C-alpha cells in the first residue's frame, strides 16, 4: 500500500519548530537544580520533626519539578500565537478563581483565604492571575499601532470630551485599569499584598513596553502609593506588618522571630558553613523550606554562594529581556517582558523580605521555595518564553 505523501509544513509551523534558546534553557534548569538541592537541605529537619520523614518535602517537590519540566517543554513546542486565543478565557478564569477563593469553597490557612482546592491539587489563583494579566495585556497592546482611531462627534459636549480623553490616552487605559482594579481588589480581600504587587508590576511592565505615556505611570504610581498608604494605615493586618518591619527586634520572641532568625542565619554564614550544615533550619527559622529558604542558602553556601545564586537569577532575567528585544513580533516581546519582570520583582521582593529591606509580604523565591503548583506554573511561564525564542529570526550573515 502506497504511503500518503507528507504534507508540506506551513511557514508558521516551520517557525514554531525552530531551536530553543539554549542559554535561557540552561539557566532555568541550573536554577531549578540548585533550588531543589537547597530546598531539600532547608526542609529535611522540619520534615523530620513534623512528619517523621525527612524526605517528604523533597519527594513532593521533585515530582512537581519533573512534571513542570515536561510541561515547560510541551508549552515550548506550542506556536506562541496560540496564546492570543487563551487571553480572554484566561483572564475570565482568573477572576472567577479569585472569587472562588473568597467564597466558602476557598481554603483558609493562617487567617487568609488565598487557596482553591480542585481534587488533590491546591493552588493560589493569584498564580493564574499573574500570567492571565500578562497574556491579555500583551494580546491587546500588540495591536495598538494598527488599530484605527475612533472618531468622536465634535457637535456634542460628550463627543468633545471623549475626543480629549482619547487624545491624551485615557480611554485606551480604561479596560486595563478596570481589570487591574478588579483583580487587585479581590486579592487585597484575601489579603494578599505581595500577590497584588506582582500582578500590578506584571501589568505595568507590559503597558510600559507597549509605549504608554510615562505621565500615566506617574499618575498611576501616585494613585497606587496613596491606596497603599490608606491600606497600611487603616488595616490592622498591614499596620502590624509595618511596625514589625521597622523594629523586628522589639518582638524577637513574637512576630519578629522569623525575621530576626533570618538575619542571624545570613550574618553567621560567612564563607559558608557547608551544604547541609545550617543551624538555623533546626526549628529556628520558621518555614525555611518556603519563603525563608534564601537565608539557609546564605548560611550554608556563604556570601559568595548567595551572590552566585543572585547572579544566576540576574543572567536569566537579562537573557529574557534580550529575547524580548529580538522577538519576532510585538506580542512575543510584550509577553516576555511581562513574564521576566514578574520573575525579577518576585526575586527582589523575596530577598528584600528576608534581609528586612522591605516588610514581610509572604512571597516565595522562584525555583527554590516549596510549592508544587507554583513551581509548575513558573516552569510553564519559562516554556512560554522558550516558545517565543523558537521564532526569533536567525542573524543574517554578511
Coordinates of C-alpha atoms in Angstrom, one line a residue:
X1 CA 0.0 0.0 0.0
X2 CA 1.4 3.3 -1.1
X3 CA 2.2 5.8 1.7
X4 CA 0.5 9.1 1.6
X5 CA 2.8 12.0 0.7
X6 CA 3.8 14.1 3.7
X7 CA 2.1 17.5 3.9
X8 CA 4.4 20.4 3.5
X9 CA 4.7 22.5 6.6
X10 CA 3.3 26.0 6.6
X11 CA 5.6 28.9 7.4
X12 CA 4.0 29.2 10.8
X13 CA 4.7 25.5 11.6
X14 CA 8.3 25.8 10.4
X15 CA 8.9 28.8 12.6
X16 CA 7.4 27.1 15.6
X17 CA 9.9 24.2 15.2
X18 CA 12.9 26.4 15.4
X19 CA 15.6 25.8 18.1
X20 CA 15.1 26.7 21.7
X21 CA 17.3 29.4 23.2
X22 CA 19.9 27.2 25.0
X23 CA 21.3 29.9 27.3
X24 CA 17.8 30.6 28.7
X25 CA 17.0 26.9 29.0
X26 CA 20.3 26.1 30.7
X27 CA 20.0 28.9 33.2
X28 CA 16.4 27.8 34.0
X29 CA 17.5 24.2 34.5
X30 CA 20.5 25.2 36.6
X31 CA 18.4 27.4 38.9
X32 CA 15.8 24.5 39.2
X33 CA 18.6 22.0 40.1
X34 CA 20.2 24.3 42.7
X35 CA 16.8 25.2 44.0
X36 CA 15.8 21.6 44.6
X37 CA 19.1 20.8 46.4
X38 CA 18.8 23.8 48.7
X39 CA 15.1 23.2 49.3
X40 CA 15.9 19.7 50.4
X41 CA 18.7 20.9 52.6
X42 CA 16.5 23.6 54.2
X43 CA 13.5 21.3 54.7
X44 CA 14.7 18.0 55.9
X45 CA 14.8 19.0 59.6
X46 CA 11.3 20.4 59.5
X47 CA 10.0 17.4 57.6
X48 CA 11.6 15.0 60.1
X49 CA 10.2 16.8 63.2
X50 CA 6.8 17.4 61.8
X51 CA 6.2 14.3 59.6
X52 CA 8.8 11.8 60.7
X53 CA 10.1 11.6 57.2
X54 CA 13.0 14.0 56.2
X55 CA 12.3 13.3 52.5
X56 CA 8.6 14.2 52.5
X57 CA 9.1 17.7 51.1
X58 CA 11.8 16.9 48.5
X59 CA 9.9 13.9 47.2
X60 CA 6.8 16.0 46.6
X61 CA 8.8 18.9 45.1
X62 CA 10.8 16.6 42.8
X63 CA 7.6 15.1 41.4
X64 CA 6.2 18.5 40.6
X65 CA 9.6 19.7 39.3
X66 CA 9.7 16.7 36.9
X67 CA 6.1 17.3 35.8
X68 CA 6.9 21.0 35.5
X69 CA 9.9 20.3 33.2
X70 CA 7.6 18.2 31.0
X71 CA 5.0 21.0 30.9
X72 CA 7.8 23.5 30.1
X73 CA 8.9 21.5 27.0
X74 CA 5.4 20.9 25.9
X75 CA 4.5 24.6 26.1
X76 CA 7.7 25.4 24.3
X77 CA 6.5 23.4 21.3
X78 CA 3.3 25.3 21.0
X79 CA 3.2 28.1 18.5
X80 CA 3.0 31.1 20.9
X81 CA 0.4 32.8 18.7
X82 CA -2.0 30.3 20.2
X83 CA -1.7 32.1 23.5
X84 CA -3.5 35.0 22.0
X85 CA -6.7 32.8 21.8
X86 CA -6.3 32.0 25.5
X87 CA -6.0 35.5 26.7
X88 CA -9.7 36.3 27.2
X89 CA -10.7 32.9 28.7
X90 CA -7.6 33.1 30.9
X91 CA -8.5 36.5 32.4
X92 CA -12.1 35.4 33.0
X93 CA -11.0 32.2 34.6
X94 CA -8.5 34.1 36.8
X95 CA -11.2 36.4 38.1
X96 CA -13.6 33.5 38.8
X97 CA -10.9 31.6 40.7
X98 CA -10.2 34.6 42.8
X99 CA -13.8 35.0 43.7
X100 CA -14.0 31.2 44.5
X101 CA -11.0 31.6 46.9
X102 CA -13.0 34.2 48.8
X103 CA -16.1 32.0 48.9
X104 CA -16.9 29.2 51.4
X105 CA -15.3 26.9 48.9
X106 CA -11.9 28.6 49.3
X107 CA -9.2 27.2 51.6
X108 CA -8.2 29.3 54.6
X109 CA -4.8 29.0 56.1
X110 CA -3.3 31.3 58.8
X111 CA -6.4 33.5 58.7
X112 CA -6.0 34.3 55.0
X113 CA -8.0 32.9 52.1
X114 CA -5.6 32.6 49.1
X115 CA -6.1 29.0 48.0
X116 CA -8.5 26.9 46.0
X117 CA -8.6 23.1 46.1
X118 CA -9.6 21.2 43.0
X119 CA -9.4 17.5 43.7
X120 CA -6.0 16.7 45.2
X121 CA -4.5 20.0 43.8
X122 CA -4.4 23.1 46.0
X123 CA -3.1 26.3 44.5
X124 CA -3.3 30.1 44.7
X125 CA -5.5 31.7 42.0
X126 CA -3.1 34.6 42.1
X127 CA -0.5 32.5 40.3
X128 CA -3.0 32.1 37.4
X129 CA -4.0 35.8 37.5
X130 CA -0.3 36.9 37.0
X131 CA 0.0 35.0 33.8
X132 CA -3.5 35.8 32.6
X133 CA -3.0 39.6 33.0
X134 CA 0.3 39.5 31.0
X135 CA -1.2 37.5 28.1
X136 CA -4.4 39.6 28.0
X137 CA -2.5 42.9 28.0
X138 CA 0.1 41.7 25.5
X139 CA -2.6 40.4 23.1
X140 CA -4.5 43.7 23.1
X141 CA -1.5 46.1 23.2
X142 CA 0.3 44.2 20.3
X143 CA -2.5 45.6 18.0
X144 CA -2.1 49.1 19.4
X145 CA -0.3 50.6 16.4
X146 CA -2.6 49.0 13.8
X147 CA -6.0 49.8 15.3
X148 CA -8.0 52.6 13.7
X149 CA -8.6 55.6 16.0
X150 CA -12.2 56.0 16.8
X151 CA -13.7 59.3 15.6
X152 CA -15.9 61.3 18.0
X153 CA -18.5 63.8 17.1
X154 CA -17.4 67.3 17.9
X155 CA -21.0 68.6 17.8
X156 CA -21.8 67.5 21.3
X157 CA -20.2 68.1 24.7
X158 CA -19.9 64.4 25.3
X159 CA -18.2 63.8 21.9
X160 CA -15.7 66.6 22.5
X161 CA -15.0 65.3 26.0
X162 CA -14.4 61.8 24.8
X163 CA -12.2 63.1 22.0
X164 CA -10.0 64.9 24.5
X165 CA -9.8 61.9 26.7
X166 CA -8.9 59.7 23.7
X167 CA -6.2 62.2 22.6
X168 CA -4.4 62.0 26.0
X169 CA -4.7 58.2 26.0
X170 CA -7.2 57.9 28.9
X171 CA -9.8 55.9 27.1
X172 CA -7.2 53.4 25.9
X173 CA -6.2 52.7 29.5
X174 CA -9.7 52.2 30.9
X175 CA -10.0 48.4 30.2
X176 CA -6.5 47.7 31.5
X177 CA -7.1 49.8 34.6
X178 CA -10.5 48.2 35.2
X179 CA -9.1 44.7 35.1
X180 CA -6.2 45.5 37.4
X181 CA -8.5 47.2 39.9
X182 CA -10.9 44.2 40.0
X183 CA -8.1 41.7 40.4
X184 CA -6.2 43.8 42.9
X185 CA -9.4 44.4 45.0
X186 CA -10.1 40.6 45.1
X187 CA -6.5 39.8 46.1
X188 CA -6.5 42.5 48.8
X189 CA -9.6 41.0 50.3
X190 CA -7.8 37.7 50.8
X191 CA -5.5 39.6 51.9
X192 CA -2.5 39.0 49.6
X193 CA -0.4 42.2 49.3
X194 CA 2.6 40.6 47.7
X195 CA 0.5 38.9 45.0
X196 CA -1.2 42.2 44.3
X197 CA 2.1 43.9 43.9
X198 CA 3.2 41.2 41.4
X199 CA 0.0 41.5 39.3
X200 CA 0.4 45.3 39.2
X201 CA 4.1 45.0 38.3
X202 CA 3.4 42.5 35.5
X203 CA 0.6 44.5 34.0
X204 CA 2.5 47.8 34.3
X205 CA 5.6 46.3 32.6
X206 CA 3.6 45.3 29.6
X207 CA 2.0 48.7 29.4
X208 CA 5.4 50.4 29.7
X209 CA 6.9 48.2 27.0
X210 CA 3.9 48.9 24.7
X211 CA 4.7 52.7 24.8
X212 CA 2.1 54.1 27.1
X213 CA 2.9 57.6 28.1
X214 CA 5.2 58.0 31.2
X215 CA 2.8 60.6 32.6
X216 CA 0.2 57.9 33.2
X217 CA 2.7 55.8 35.1
X218 CA 3.4 58.8 37.3
X219 CA -0.3 59.3 37.9
X220 CA -0.9 55.5 38.4
X221 CA 2.1 55.3 40.8
X222 CA 0.8 58.2 42.8
X223 CA -2.7 56.6 43.0
X224 CA -1.3 53.2 44.0
X225 CA 1.0 54.8 46.6
X226 CA -2.0 56.6 48.1
X227 CA -4.1 53.4 48.1
X228 CA -1.2 51.5 49.7
X229 CA -0.8 54.2 52.4
X230 CA -4.5 54.0 53.2
X231 CA -4.4 50.2 53.4
X232 CA -1.3 50.2 55.6
X233 CA -2.6 52.8 58.0
X234 CA -6.2 51.8 58.1
X235 CA -6.0 48.0 58.3
X236 CA -4.7 46.3 61.4
X237 CA -3.1 43.5 59.4
X238 CA -0.8 45.8 57.4
X239 CA -0.2 48.2 60.2
X240 CA 1.2 45.3 62.3
X241 CA 3.4 44.2 59.3
X242 CA 4.9 47.7 59.0
X243 CA 5.6 48.0 62.8
X244 CA 7.2 44.6 62.7
X245 CA 9.4 45.6 59.8
X246 CA 10.5 48.9 61.5
X247 CA 11.7 47.0 64.6
X248 CA 11.6 43.2 64.5
X249 CA 13.9 43.0 67.5
X250 CA 11.3 44.6 69.7
X251 CA 9.2 41.4 69.1
X252 CA 12.1 39.0 68.9
X253 CA 10.2 36.2 70.7
X254 CA 7.0 37.0 69.0
X255 CA 6.1 38.0 65.4
X256 CA 9.6 39.3 64.8
X257 CA 11.2 35.9 65.5
X258 CA 11.3 34.8 61.8
X259 CA 12.9 38.0 60.6
X260 CA 15.5 38.0 63.4
X261 CA 16.5 34.4 62.9
X262 CA 16.7 35.1 59.2
X263 CA 19.2 37.9 59.8
X264 CA 21.2 35.7 62.2
X265 CA 21.3 32.9 59.6
X266 CA 22.7 35.2 56.9
X267 CA 25.0 37.0 59.3
X268 CA 26.6 33.8 60.6
X269 CA 27.1 32.3 57.2
X270 CA 30.4 34.0 56.5
X271 CA 32.1 32.0 53.7
X272 CA 29.6 29.2 54.3
X273 CA 29.1 26.5 56.9
X274 CA 28.8 23.9 54.2
X275 CA 25.9 22.3 52.3
X276 CA 23.5 20.7 54.8
X277 CA 25.2 22.2 57.9
X278 CA 22.8 25.1 58.6
X279 CA 22.0 25.6 62.3
X280 CA 19.0 27.9 61.8
X281 CA 16.9 25.4 59.9
X282 CA 16.6 23.2 63.0
X283 CA 13.3 24.9 64.0
X284 CA 14.9 28.3 64.5
X285 CA 13.8 29.9 61.1
X286 CA 10.1 29.1 60.7
X287 CA 9.3 27.6 57.3
X288 CA 12.9 27.5 56.0
X289 CA 11.7 25.4 53.0
X290 CA 9.3 28.1 51.8
X291 CA 9.6 31.9 51.9
X292 CA 12.7 31.9 54.0
X293 CA 14.8 29.4 52.0
X294 CA 17.4 32.1 50.9
X295 CA 18.8 32.6 54.5
X296 CA 19.6 28.9 54.6
X297 CA 21.3 29.3 51.2
X298 CA 23.4 32.2 52.5
X299 CA 24.2 30.3 55.8
X300 CA 25.3 27.1 54.1
X301 CA 26.9 28.5 50.9
X302 CA 28.1 31.7 52.4
X303 CA 28.3 35.2 50.9
X304 CA 29.9 34.0 47.7
X305 CA 27.3 31.2 47.2
X306 CA 24.4 33.6 47.8
X307 CA 25.9 36.1 45.3
X308 CA 26.3 33.3 42.7
X309 CA 22.6 32.4 43.1
X310 CA 21.6 36.0 42.7
X311 CA 23.9 36.2 39.7
X312 CA 22.2 33.2 38.1
X313 CA 18.8 34.9 38.5
X314 CA 20.3 38.1 37.0
X315 CA 21.6 36.3 34.0
X316 CA 18.3 34.6 33.4
X317 CA 16.5 38.0 33.7
X318 CA 18.9 39.7 31.3
X319 CA 18.7 36.8 28.8
X320 CA 14.9 37.1 29.0
X321 CA 15.0 40.8 28.1
X322 CA 17.4 40.1 25.3
X323 CA 14.9 37.6 23.9
X324 CA 12.2 40.2 24.2
X325 CA 14.3 42.7 22.2
X326 CA 14.8 40.1 19.4
X327 CA 11.3 38.6 19.4
X328 CA 9.6 38.1 16.1
X329 CA 6.7 40.4 16.8
X330 CA 5.3 42.8 19.4
X331 CA 3.1 40.2 21.0
X332 CA 6.1 37.9 21.7
X333 CA 8.2 40.8 23.0
X334 CA 5.4 42.1 25.4
X335 CA 4.7 38.6 26.7
X336 CA 8.4 38.0 27.6
X337 CA 8.7 41.5 29.2
X338 CA 5.7 40.7 31.4
X339 CA 6.9 37.2 32.4
X340 CA 10.5 38.2 33.1
X341 CA 9.5 41.4 35.0
X342 CA 7.3 39.2 37.1
X343 CA 10.2 36.9 37.9
X344 CA 12.6 39.8 38.6
X345 CA 10.1 41.5 41.0
X346 CA 9.4 38.3 42.8
X347 CA 13.1 37.6 43.4
X348 CA 13.6 41.2 44.6
X349 CA 10.7 41.0 47.0
X350 CA 11.7 37.7 48.5
X351 CA 15.3 38.7 49.1
X352 CA 14.2 42.1 50.3
X353 CA 11.9 40.5 52.9
X354 CA 14.5 38.0 54.3
X355 CA 17.0 40.8 54.6
X356 CA 14.3 43.1 56.2
X357 CA 14.8 45.6 53.4
X358 CA 11.0 45.6 52.9
X359 CA 8.1 44.5 55.1
X360 CA 7.3 40.8 55.2
X361 CA 5.0 40.1 52.2
X362 CA 4.9 36.3 52.3
X363 CA 6.3 35.8 48.9
X364 CA 8.3 32.8 47.7
X365 CA 11.6 32.5 45.9
X366 CA 11.1 31.2 42.3
X367 CA 12.6 27.6 41.8
X368 CA 13.7 27.4 45.4
X369 CA 10.7 27.7 47.7
X370 CA 8.5 24.7 48.4
X371 CA 5.2 24.7 46.5
X372 CA 4.5 22.2 43.7
X373 CA 1.8 24.0 41.7
X374 CA 3.6 27.4 41.9
X375 CA 6.8 25.7 40.6
X376 CA 4.8 24.1 37.7
X377 CA 3.3 27.5 36.7
X378 CA 6.8 29.1 36.9
X379 CA 8.2 26.4 34.6
X380 CA 5.2 26.8 32.2
X381 CA 6.0 30.5 32.1
X382 CA 9.6 29.7 31.1
X383 CA 8.1 27.4 28.5
X384 CA 6.2 30.4 27.0
X385 CA 9.4 32.3 26.8
X386 CA 11.1 29.4 25.1
X387 CA 8.2 29.0 22.7
X388 CA 8.7 32.7 21.6
X389 CA 12.5 32.1 21.4
X390 CA 11.9 29.4 18.7
X391 CA 10.7 32.0 16.3
X392 CA 13.4 34.6 16.8
X393 CA 14.8 35.4 13.3
X394 CA 18.3 33.9 12.7
X395 CA 21.0 36.6 12.3
X396 CA 21.9 37.4 8.7
X397 CA 25.4 36.5 7.6
X398 CA 27.2 39.4 5.9

